[in-house]
Amino acid sequence: MESSGRDDSRPTPAEELASIEQVRREVAGALVVPPGYDLTAGTAAGLNVAAVGLVLGEGPAWRIAAGIVLLVVALVALGWSVRRFRGVNGAWVSGLRAGRTLPLSIAGAGVQCLLGFVAAFAAVAAGWWWLGIVLAPVELVVFVLVSRRWMRVYRAEHGA
């Protein structure tokens, strides 16, 4: 008897695709945001804005040193946040991935760039280095709101 060349025990491509989609839904639904993740990463973003205001413009050396320290603390806090997320979930979900979350990522990054630009301009043009410190909590709040919305959109996009 001749063989049809098809192994009937193997799933069809449509079945394999459906299985992959099901796993993606399960993974998206199982993602856990570590406690304090939004606040830690948002604080890092806010410290970055504050650091820009402190480092730029004319002023005493202590202010520049404080800005550099804030920038280093911000980078460490951001790295720690990413590491915690990966440790809890086994993977990092990039905010710049394609899909419906991308506009949120761009908006959040845009606000941070705008606040950093305002802090830099104020420090250089008018000597208002303190404006970066005032804008830092605004960036923290924006980051937390965007991050929480991002996760809801990501889960909905994958049917979780």
PDB file of C-alpha atoms in Angstrom, residues 5-143:
ATOM      1  CA  GLY A   5       3.331  11.180   2.533  1.00  0.00           C
ATOM      2  CA  ARG A   6       1.412  12.794   5.389  1.00  0.00           C
ATOM      3  CA  ASP A   7       1.892  11.785   9.002  1.00  0.00           C
ATOM      4  CA  ASP A   8      -1.658  11.982  10.397  1.00  0.00           C
ATOM      5  CA  SER A   9      -0.361  12.134  13.957  1.00  0.00           C
ATOM      6  CA  ARG A  10       1.212  15.566  13.339  1.00  0.00           C
ATOM      7  CA  PRO A  11      -0.957  18.659  13.800  1.00  0.00           C
ATOM      8  CA  THR A  12      -1.857  20.721  10.777  1.00  0.00           C
ATOM      9  CA  PRO A  13      -0.326  24.182  10.377  1.00  0.00           C
ATOM     10  CA  ALA A  14      -3.677  25.696  11.378  1.00  0.00           C
ATOM     11  CA  GLU A  15      -3.706  23.635  14.581  1.00  0.00           C
ATOM     12  CA  GLU A  16      -0.113  24.629  15.352  1.00  0.00           C
ATOM     13  CA  LEU A  17      -0.931  28.294  14.805  1.00  0.00           C
ATOM     14  CA  ALA A  18      -3.975  28.035  17.064  1.00  0.00           C
ATOM     15  CA  SER A  19      -1.778  26.424  19.721  1.00  0.00           C
ATOM     16  CA  ILE A  20       0.771  29.237  19.462  1.00  0.00           C
ATOM     17  CA  GLU A  21      -1.981  31.864  19.767  1.00  0.00           C
ATOM     18  CA  GLN A  22      -3.354  30.087  22.846  1.00  0.00           C
ATOM     19  CA  VAL A  23       0.083  30.054  24.488  1.00  0.00           C
ATOM     20  CA  ARG A  24       0.537  33.756  23.690  1.00  0.00           C
ATOM     21  CA  ARG A  25      -2.817  34.536  25.358  1.00  0.00           C
ATOM     22  CA  GLU A  26      -1.816  32.517  28.420  1.00  0.00           C
ATOM     23  CA  VAL A  27       1.591  34.214  28.652  1.00  0.00           C
ATOM     24  CA  ALA A  28       0.070  37.703  28.297  1.00  0.00           C
ATOM     25  CA  GLY A  29      -2.516  36.898  30.964  1.00  0.00           C
ATOM     26  CA  ALA A  30       0.118  35.509  33.324  1.00  0.00           C
ATOM     27  CA  LEU A  31       2.436  38.550  33.180  1.00  0.00           C
ATOM     28  CA  VAL A  32       2.894  39.968  36.633  1.00  0.00           C
ATOM     29  CA  VAL A  33       4.083  43.481  37.316  1.00  0.00           C
ATOM     30  CA  PRO A  34       6.400  43.265  40.337  1.00  0.00           C
ATOM     31  CA  PRO A  35       5.271  45.294  43.354  1.00  0.00           C
ATOM     32  CA  GLY A  36       6.468  48.873  43.065  1.00  0.00           C
ATOM     33  CA  TYR A  37       7.685  48.390  39.478  1.00  0.00           C
ATOM     34  CA  ASP A  38       5.788  51.397  38.126  1.00  0.00           C
ATOM     35  CA  LEU A  39       6.930  53.614  40.983  1.00  0.00           C
ATOM     36  CA  THR A  40      10.568  52.523  40.722  1.00  0.00           C
ATOM     37  CA  ALA A  41      10.785  52.923  36.944  1.00  0.00           C
ATOM     38  CA  GLY A  42       8.722  56.144  37.092  1.00  0.00           C
ATOM     39  CA  THR A  43      11.017  57.541  39.753  1.00  0.00           C
ATOM     40  CA  ALA A  44      13.968  56.696  37.524  1.00  0.00           C
ATOM     41  CA  ALA A  45      12.357  58.623  34.661  1.00  0.00           C
ATOM     42  CA  GLY A  46      11.628  61.565  36.969  1.00  0.00           C
ATOM     43  CA  LEU A  47      15.190  61.572  38.327  1.00  0.00           C
ATOM     44  CA  ASN A  48      16.420  61.708  34.751  1.00  0.00           C
ATOM     45  CA  VAL A  49      14.415  64.886  34.134  1.00  0.00           C
ATOM     46  CA  ALA A  50      15.645  66.406  37.408  1.00  0.00           C
ATOM     47  CA  ALA A  51      19.249  65.507  36.548  1.00  0.00           C
ATOM     48  CA  VAL A  52      19.024  67.374  33.235  1.00  0.00           C
ATOM     49  CA  GLY A  53      18.038  70.573  35.027  1.00  0.00           C
ATOM     50  CA  LEU A  54      20.798  70.211  37.589  1.00  0.00           C
ATOM     51  CA  VAL A  55      23.631  69.405  35.182  1.00  0.00           C
ATOM     52  CA  LEU A  56      22.971  72.083  32.579  1.00  0.00           C
ATOM     53  CA  GLY A  57      23.417  75.793  32.907  1.00  0.00           C
ATOM     54  CA  GLU A  58      25.747  77.933  34.963  1.00  0.00           C
ATOM     55  CA  GLY A  59      26.141  77.077  38.572  1.00  0.00           C
ATOM     56  CA  PRO A  60      28.169  75.639  41.395  1.00  0.00           C
ATOM     57  CA  ALA A  61      29.954  72.310  41.127  1.00  0.00           C
ATOM     58  CA  TRP A  62      27.710  70.726  43.780  1.00  0.00           C
ATOM     59  CA  ARG A  63      24.708  71.100  41.498  1.00  0.00           C
ATOM     60  CA  ILE A  64      26.426  69.381  38.595  1.00  0.00           C
ATOM     61  CA  ALA A  65      27.662  66.619  40.915  1.00  0.00           C
ATOM     62  CA  ALA A  66      24.142  66.165  42.313  1.00  0.00           C
ATOM     63  CA  GLY A  67      22.763  65.909  38.771  1.00  0.00           C
ATOM     64  CA  ILE A  68      25.307  63.258  37.839  1.00  0.00           C
ATOM     65  CA  VAL A  69      24.492  61.296  41.005  1.00  0.00           C
ATOM     66  CA  LEU A  70      20.768  61.516  40.189  1.00  0.00           C
ATOM     67  CA  LEU A  71      21.427  60.274  36.664  1.00  0.00           C
ATOM     68  CA  VAL A  72      23.417  57.287  37.945  1.00  0.00           C
ATOM     69  CA  VAL A  73      20.704  56.492  40.513  1.00  0.00           C
ATOM     70  CA  ALA A  74      18.075  56.735  37.743  1.00  0.00           C
ATOM     71  CA  LEU A  75      19.977  54.299  35.514  1.00  0.00           C
ATOM     72  CA  VAL A  76      20.481  51.840  38.385  1.00  0.00           C
ATOM     73  CA  ALA A  77      16.788  52.051  39.346  1.00  0.00           C
ATOM     74  CA  LEU A  78      15.695  51.477  35.757  1.00  0.00           C
ATOM     75  CA  GLY A  79      18.039  48.505  35.357  1.00  0.00           C
ATOM     76  CA  TRP A  80      16.833  47.069  38.651  1.00  0.00           C
ATOM     77  CA  SER A  81      13.206  47.439  37.528  1.00  0.00           C
ATOM     78  CA  VAL A  82      13.848  45.623  34.257  1.00  0.00           C
ATOM     79  CA  ARG A  83      15.736  42.869  36.059  1.00  0.00           C
ATOM     80  CA  ARG A  84      12.901  42.403  38.558  1.00  0.00           C
ATOM     81  CA  PHE A  85      10.332  42.235  35.751  1.00  0.00           C
ATOM     82  CA  ARG A  86      12.397  39.627  33.898  1.00  0.00           C
ATOM     83  CA  GLY A  87      13.001  37.697  37.108  1.00  0.00           C
ATOM     84  CA  VAL A  88       9.287  37.461  37.867  1.00  0.00           C
ATOM     85  CA  ASN A  89       8.099  36.758  34.303  1.00  0.00           C
ATOM     86  CA  GLY A  90      11.096  35.106  32.656  1.00  0.00           C
ATOM     87  CA  ALA A  91      11.119  37.709  29.891  1.00  0.00           C
ATOM     88  CA  TRP A  92      11.137  41.449  29.345  1.00  0.00           C
ATOM     89  CA  VAL A  93       8.336  42.843  27.194  1.00  0.00           C
ATOM     90  CA  SER A  94       9.742  45.768  25.273  1.00  0.00           C
ATOM     91  CA  GLY A  95       7.695  48.936  25.184  1.00  0.00           C
ATOM     92  CA  LEU A  96       8.839  49.485  21.595  1.00  0.00           C
ATOM     93  CA  ARG A  97       7.302  46.268  20.271  1.00  0.00           C
ATOM     94  CA  ALA A  98       4.928  46.503  17.335  1.00  0.00           C
ATOM     95  CA  GLY A  99       1.245  46.579  18.113  1.00  0.00           C
ATOM     96  CA  ARG A 100      -1.338  48.695  19.865  1.00  0.00           C
ATOM     97  CA  THR A 101       1.013  49.447  22.751  1.00  0.00           C
ATOM     98  CA  LEU A 102       3.501  51.318  20.559  1.00  0.00           C
ATOM     99  CA  PRO A 103       1.596  54.649  20.574  1.00  0.00           C
ATOM    100  CA  LEU A 104       1.535  54.548  24.387  1.00  0.00           C
ATOM    101  CA  SER A 105       5.276  53.896  24.491  1.00  0.00           C
ATOM    102  CA  ILE A 106       5.942  56.744  22.076  1.00  0.00           C
ATOM    103  CA  ALA A 107       3.658  59.096  24.035  1.00  0.00           C
ATOM    104  CA  GLY A 108       5.388  58.255  27.325  1.00  0.00           C
ATOM    105  CA  ALA A 109       8.845  58.720  25.815  1.00  0.00           C
ATOM    106  CA  GLY A 110       7.666  61.926  24.143  1.00  0.00           C
ATOM    107  CA  VAL A 111       6.478  63.394  27.438  1.00  0.00           C
ATOM    108  CA  GLN A 112       9.788  62.506  29.089  1.00  0.00           C
ATOM    109  CA  CYS A 113      11.722  64.119  26.219  1.00  0.00           C
ATOM    110  CA  LEU A 114       9.515  67.218  26.371  1.00  0.00           C
ATOM    111  CA  LEU A 115       9.948  67.576  30.138  1.00  0.00           C
ATOM    112  CA  GLY A 116      13.697  67.046  29.789  1.00  0.00           C
ATOM    113  CA  PHE A 117      13.849  69.653  27.042  1.00  0.00           C
ATOM    114  CA  VAL A 118      11.887  72.156  29.152  1.00  0.00           C
ATOM    115  CA  ALA A 119      14.198  71.474  32.129  1.00  0.00           C
ATOM    116  CA  ALA A 120      17.286  71.879  29.918  1.00  0.00           C
ATOM    117  CA  PHE A 121      16.014  75.063  28.264  1.00  0.00           C
ATOM    118  CA  ALA A 122      15.005  76.586  31.603  1.00  0.00           C
ATOM    119  CA  ALA A 123      18.392  75.771  33.146  1.00  0.00           C
ATOM    120  CA  VAL A 124      20.411  77.152  30.242  1.00  0.00           C
ATOM    121  CA  ALA A 125      18.276  80.124  29.226  1.00  0.00           C
ATOM    122  CA  ALA A 126      17.042  81.425  32.563  1.00  0.00           C
ATOM    123  CA  GLY A 127      19.103  79.630  35.206  1.00  0.00           C
ATOM    124  CA  TRP A 128      16.004  77.876  36.490  1.00  0.00           C
ATOM    125  CA  TRP A 129      17.799  74.625  37.310  1.00  0.00           C
ATOM    126  CA  TRP A 130      15.156  73.898  39.964  1.00  0.00           C
ATOM    127  CA  LEU A 131      12.484  73.521  37.278  1.00  0.00           C
ATOM    128  CA  GLY A 132      13.801  70.036  36.509  1.00  0.00           C
ATOM    129  CA  ILE A 133      13.181  69.085  40.127  1.00  0.00           C
ATOM    130  CA  VAL A 134       9.640  70.492  39.912  1.00  0.00           C
ATOM    131  CA  LEU A 135       8.957  68.577  36.673  1.00  0.00           C
ATOM    132  CA  ALA A 136      10.313  65.256  38.025  1.00  0.00           C
ATOM    133  CA  PRO A 137       7.101  64.324  39.901  1.00  0.00           C
ATOM    134  CA  VAL A 138       5.100  65.125  36.761  1.00  0.00           C
ATOM    135  CA  GLU A 139       7.207  62.601  34.852  1.00  0.00           C
ATOM    136  CA  LEU A 140       6.744  60.058  37.635  1.00  0.00           C
ATOM    137  CA  VAL A 141       2.952  60.361  37.439  1.00  0.00           C
ATOM    138  CA  VAL A 142       2.952  60.228  33.624  1.00  0.00           C
ATOM    139  CA  PHE A 143       5.165  57.125  33.653  1.00  0.00           C
TER     140      PHE A 143
END
